[in-house]
Amino acid sequence: DSKGGAAAQVGVGPDSKGGAATPVGPAAHTILGAGVSQTTWSSVVVSAVGAVVAGALYVFASQDAGDAPGPKERSLLLDHAKLLGSFLVIYGHFMYYNLTGEFSEMKTWLNGAQDIMWPAVHARGMVMMPLICFVSGVCSQGSVSATRLRRFLMNLVFPTMLWVFVAKPVIYDSMMTMSTDTLYQRVNALWTLKAFHEEWYLQALVLWRGSTFILWSNFHPAVAFILMLATSCLGGYHHFDQSQLAWLKLDEALGFLPYFAVGYVTPFKKIEQLLPKPSFFPAVLILAWTIFAAPALFPTALPDGHGWYGCCGAEKSFPLVTGAEYSLFWTRRLAKVSCDVMPMLALVFLVLPRSATSVSWIGSETLHPYLFHILVLTWVNRGLELLPIPKVTSEMGHVAVLLLHVPLVLLIQFTLASKIFRWVWKWCFEPAWLLDLVLEPEQRTTRLPAALPPLAAPVPVQSGVDRGSVLNLGAIRSGEYESEALPAGKRTPDTVASGASDSNPRLVFAHRKQASESSFASTMRMSTGRSRGSCRWTPSLPITGMKEARVYYPLLLPLFLVCTTLPLLTLAWIGPATLVQIMASIPPYLVLGPMAVAVLVTPGLLAYHTHRLGGTVEAPPAEHREGEPLTHVVVVVEYKEPVDVLERTMESIAAQSDIDSRPIVVVATEGRDPERHAAAAAMQTVAGDRIQRFIMTEHKLSEGETVGKHSNENAAMRQIYRQLVEEEGMDPFEILITIVDADSILSQTYLSWAEASYKRQQDGRRLIYSGPINTYRNFSDGNILVQMMEIMRNNADIFYDPRQAYHPQSNYTLSLGLCAELGFWSVDSIPEDIHTAAKAMLNNYGSLTTMPIPPLISNDLVAGFSDRYVQAKRHQWAITEIAWYVALAEHQPLTFPGWAAVAGAEMSRAGSFFNASKVLSGYIATGWMSWYIVSNWATLPANAQMYFIAGLVAWLCSWGMFWICEAWVWRNLMPQFPIKKPSVLNWIILVGLSPIWQLLATLVFFVLPTLHVLVHAAFWGELSYVCAPKGDQQAEEVKKQRAQQ
């Protein structure tokens, strides 16, 4: 029913290039007159061969099949077949509508590409609809039951009626024309019950599947197959579309019924098990058959399934046949089916993958791409008509343009199959609301499950740690748990065993009857009357992980390209000249005023941050640390780190001052590190008796985890929680966890400032405390681009904009209670700092959860160029967080304001998905406009010249303030750390040419890694975690590499 009608599916033979739309000249009539008998004979032979092959395949595959012929569980191979069929439909219609002139690309970059596109359309036609109808037949297998009949009505019949009588004639057609007149006419037609727009495939599917329930399921599969073939062959002699039954689309339903029949009787699961694993080689044979062999076998076009025998490739031959040849014309339909089914089956069983891929999920949602793709293609064509697309006439250029449309088609599939788009049309294709209209309220409740699952499922303790149960809220309702309010007071063995907290007098702990062990959950239950300082229970559902988000990874690359190119296309459409004229027409006070304010804000930010950071070398005031002392646990996450680096880190931890209790040090190691025990022993030796306790944890990778810092610290913190809270009865909200990298040098007052910041808050239990990032410890070891990139990173974090949400980086502090509420760390998220901050925001309904604190922790920069690029890729992997936010909207029961607040913070975060897109498009647009202004300076309006000069002055002021801020950092904050300072010449080159270094560093360590990550996510999935080299040894390695070069 789509634009191409019957001509969208072409027949076999060189005369059918254009289907019914292709004129046949005198030469073709000569061929027809001489080749009719040969075609009939060939059709009989091919039909007989096809019948023998089908019978042999059925007998072979049915041996010991046992079960029903089709898959009882969802088949990935079927999903891939549906995905391929959807792709061929969309891509084929893009080519066909350009060939017929309905789209305009043949006038520009596809000019003269007919000789390439027609064979492609022809080959695609032999596979596309046969594949879709075959899959429909496979999915229709099975015995008749009340459940299947109900699904048939709710998932197919009612949606088809709503589509052809309401959605398509009124909404879809109005969106096609974008005309209010069309909308008015179609709404009026709907009001008068005259609205209708056919959809032949859905209507045919209703007839096919309905006939299986009524008729074909009563026969043996082989008998049903023969009867369906006979019905199709005999029905082809009659033109139903010219009768009163034209609206039923019986011609198409009968024309493609044989392909449905093949799928209906195919023992799909058995064949999938018997045949070898897929490979690429059969695809070459399939192409050879569809492009060369089949057209040579039949010089006259065979009747296509889109209509009766008198159209769709056979409209010139059918009127000429008489007698026996007329009686045998049905063999041509069987021959067409045989020619199409053989390559189609080979493609399904020998080429398509059978394991899960990143796009497999689309295969289960192909209805929306099938129905809406022409609308999207039409809009894309209209958009292309507005752009100055060059005229391309070379074959290589045509091939390149056709290949460029492949990701476009994939993007259309992704978008139209997405849950958001399907939700918009849920009223039409999932019409459960119809039942609510006809059922009584008490009947609606009977449709709900008899018993709901528990609100909180057990959360397994991972990574080699003993697994413990989690509180089951359903058990509380059933009386399995009992609650007991415990009085405040000093901890005793009795209160420790029951999980009491001396700081929370109204805290209610739930524990199992007659149980001696307390669980992680049993210490986190809150009372109905909650007071300040009390704990609360963890969320009833675990926070969605990255596993659910990976399905959206392939969407990120095309979405990024769209977000990046859309502003540039808008600029190209408006034109630099027009934009300059628009700017020149703006009054000066509306341009110069905001510029002046922006310039003045920078010194204000410098004054604010110098006041905030200036006294952090000293301990915070004593009144800020009043109250019960907190327990500090410093977690050093390490894997094969140099011992001297770990010793330096331990020394800075042991030297912490102005805290009431010595810290507990946890070294989180990996079980696969053979040197872990020696490294831990060296660290313990350095610490001596200056720490309260030394704990070493070992992480062993478990199923579902990815390698990296995130999974290691998750295992370590779960073990620490059990030891300190469950076994020793400590209050988890009185334990501050500080996460540090293995190469960290803590300011001597870091823990003191973290505790003071915690106590100064009205309620600081559910906040994250993060000091400014600093990677200057070995600054002189890095090359000029690495130095510039680190200065940009550190400067942006130290002098952050207080109007925006702050995010931790690498080193940060939070309470152990908050860790538990968040489910500790996500075991499959590499950017654990960004991800943990986002989870904390979710836990606090989108509020600002990360609090900046003034003390610094100094780390090493990665000196080597290639190593720094690898680290940049790991940093930029955080752009995949945007997929997690989409997964949250789909899987997490959140209110929109809470979700929007967290998602908005991610969008504004430096280095995020949309920020990276803005940076790239901004650099290109700025360069483009600057080049235009400079090259056309003499002809620019006076206002435009003034604005450009003012912008240049504002940039120079910001450049100067940037280096003033940096000088203040080196003068006031860096002396507390053992920094390897660069030479004076290094500073001169770095500062003097900083605009160039800044541009190059952004390109090399931000833009390129971003694109690299997007490509990796789209085609390879999760990134492999690579530890960055640390310590002074990397400088020696860099020198060796330079010497070798």
Short mmCIF file of C-alpha atoms in Angstrom, two decimals, residues 575-721:
data_model
loop_
_atom_site.label_atom_id
_atom_site.label_comp_id
_atom_site.label_asym_id
_atom_site.label_seq_id
_atom_site.Cartn_x
_atom_site.Cartn_y
_atom_site.Cartn_z
CA GLY A 575 24.78 31.45 5.53
CA PRO A 576 27.61 33.36 7.24
CA ALA A 577 26.71 36.51 5.34
CA THR A 578 23.11 36.49 6.55
CA LEU A 579 24.22 35.73 10.09
CA VAL A 580 26.61 38.67 10.04
CA GLN A 581 23.81 40.93 8.84
CA ILE A 582 21.57 39.69 11.64
CA MET A 583 24.30 40.35 14.21
CA ALA A 584 24.93 43.82 12.80
CA SER A 585 21.24 44.71 13.21
CA ILE A 586 21.31 43.98 16.98
CA PRO A 587 21.72 47.11 19.16
CA PRO A 588 25.22 47.39 20.67
CA TYR A 589 24.01 47.38 24.28
CA LEU A 590 22.46 43.93 23.77
CA VAL A 591 25.81 42.53 22.62
CA LEU A 592 28.48 44.51 24.48
CA GLY A 593 26.58 44.44 27.78
CA PRO A 594 26.58 40.63 28.16
CA MET A 595 30.20 40.56 27.00
CA ALA A 596 31.21 43.01 29.72
CA VAL A 597 29.32 41.03 32.35
CA ALA A 598 31.02 37.81 31.24
CA VAL A 599 34.44 39.45 31.45
CA LEU A 600 33.72 40.80 34.94
CA VAL A 601 32.40 37.45 36.21
CA THR A 602 35.78 35.78 35.76
CA PRO A 603 37.62 37.94 38.35
CA GLY A 604 34.68 37.36 40.66
CA LEU A 605 35.07 33.60 40.30
CA LEU A 606 38.80 33.95 40.96
CA ALA A 607 38.11 35.92 44.16
CA TYR A 608 35.55 33.35 45.31
CA HIS A 609 37.80 30.35 44.73
CA THR A 610 40.93 31.95 46.17
CA HIS A 611 38.97 32.68 49.34
CA ARG A 612 37.61 29.10 49.34
CA LEU A 613 40.96 27.41 48.74
CA GLY A 614 43.40 29.82 50.33
CA GLY A 615 43.48 28.41 53.86
CA THR A 616 43.18 24.72 53.11
CA VAL A 617 46.84 24.01 53.83
CA GLU A 618 45.89 24.60 57.44
CA ALA A 619 43.34 22.55 59.38
CA PRO A 620 39.71 23.70 59.44
CA PRO A 621 38.53 25.61 62.54
CA ALA A 622 37.99 23.39 65.57
CA GLU A 623 34.33 24.40 65.90
CA HIS A 624 33.67 22.87 62.48
CA ARG A 625 34.77 19.49 63.79
CA GLU A 626 32.85 19.42 67.04
CA GLY A 627 30.78 16.39 67.96
CA GLU A 628 31.37 12.67 67.94
CA PRO A 629 34.41 11.76 65.84
CA LEU A 630 33.85 9.96 62.57
CA THR A 631 35.65 6.83 61.45
CA HIS A 632 37.75 7.38 58.34
CA VAL A 633 38.32 4.53 55.89
CA VAL A 634 40.71 5.31 53.04
CA VAL A 635 40.44 2.88 50.14
CA VAL A 636 43.45 2.57 47.83
CA VAL A 637 42.47 0.77 44.64
CA GLU A 638 45.49 -0.81 43.00
CA TYR A 639 46.44 -3.33 40.34
CA LYS A 640 50.10 -4.03 39.53
CA GLU A 641 51.13 -0.55 40.65
CA PRO A 642 54.80 0.30 41.37
CA VAL A 643 55.66 -0.25 45.02
CA ASP A 644 57.29 3.17 45.39
CA VAL A 645 54.07 4.81 44.20
CA LEU A 646 51.98 2.86 46.72
CA GLU A 647 54.44 3.68 49.52
CA ARG A 648 54.21 7.38 48.69
CA THR A 649 50.41 7.20 48.78
CA MET A 650 50.43 5.36 52.11
CA GLU A 651 52.79 7.93 53.60
CA SER A 652 50.37 10.75 52.75
CA ILE A 653 47.50 8.81 54.35
CA ALA A 654 49.41 8.00 57.51
CA ALA A 655 50.51 11.65 57.84
CA GLN A 656 46.94 12.99 58.07
CA SER A 657 46.58 15.56 60.83
CA ASP A 658 43.83 17.15 62.92
CA ILE A 659 41.54 14.11 63.02
CA ASP A 660 40.36 12.55 66.26
CA SER A 661 40.90 8.94 65.23
CA ARG A 662 43.53 7.36 63.05
CA PRO A 663 42.28 6.19 59.66
CA ILE A 664 41.59 2.64 58.57
CA VAL A 665 43.40 1.85 55.34
CA VAL A 666 41.93 -0.64 52.88
CA VAL A 667 44.04 -1.82 49.95
CA ALA A 668 41.67 -3.14 47.30
CA THR A 669 43.66 -5.58 45.19
CA GLU A 670 42.86 -7.88 42.29
CA GLY A 671 43.18 -11.63 42.78
CA ARG A 672 44.96 -11.91 39.42
CA ASP A 673 47.79 -9.61 40.58
CA PRO A 674 50.70 -11.89 41.62
CA GLU A 675 52.48 -9.05 43.47
CA ARG A 676 49.51 -7.94 45.56
CA HIS A 677 50.75 -9.42 48.86
CA ALA A 678 54.21 -7.89 48.53
CA ALA A 679 52.74 -4.49 47.67
CA ALA A 680 50.35 -4.61 50.63
CA ALA A 681 53.19 -5.64 52.98
CA ALA A 682 55.29 -2.69 51.79
CA MET A 683 52.41 -0.29 52.40
CA GLN A 684 51.78 -1.68 55.88
CA THR A 685 55.45 -1.27 56.73
CA VAL A 686 55.35 2.40 55.74
CA ALA A 687 52.21 3.03 57.79
CA GLY A 688 53.46 1.38 60.97
CA ASP A 689 51.33 2.31 63.95
CA ARG A 690 50.12 5.61 62.48
CA ILE A 691 46.90 4.02 61.23
CA GLN A 692 44.13 2.32 63.16
CA ARG A 693 43.86 -0.79 61.01
CA PHE A 694 45.20 -2.19 57.74
CA ILE A 695 42.87 -4.35 55.61
CA MET A 696 43.66 -6.01 52.30
CA THR A 697 40.82 -7.21 50.08
CA GLU A 698 41.07 -9.43 47.01
CA HIS A 699 38.67 -9.11 44.13
CA LYS A 700 37.90 -12.02 41.84
CA LEU A 701 35.94 -11.15 38.74
CA SER A 702 32.39 -12.56 38.79
CA GLU A 703 29.82 -13.02 36.07
CA GLY A 704 28.31 -9.74 34.92
CA GLU A 705 31.28 -7.66 36.09
CA THR A 706 33.72 -5.76 33.91
CA VAL A 707 37.39 -5.30 34.75
CA GLY A 708 38.33 -2.04 36.39
CA LYS A 709 38.42 0.15 39.45
CA HIS A 710 34.62 0.08 39.77
CA SER A 711 34.23 -3.66 40.32
CA ASN A 712 37.26 -3.80 42.61
CA GLU A 713 36.07 -1.09 45.00
CA ASN A 714 32.54 -2.54 44.91
CA ALA A 715 33.83 -5.85 46.27
CA ALA A 716 36.05 -4.12 48.83
CA MET A 717 33.26 -1.94 50.20
CA ARG A 718 30.84 -4.82 50.53
CA GLN A 719 33.42 -6.65 52.61
CA ILE A 720 34.12 -3.55 54.73
CA TYR A 721 30.40 -3.07 55.29
#
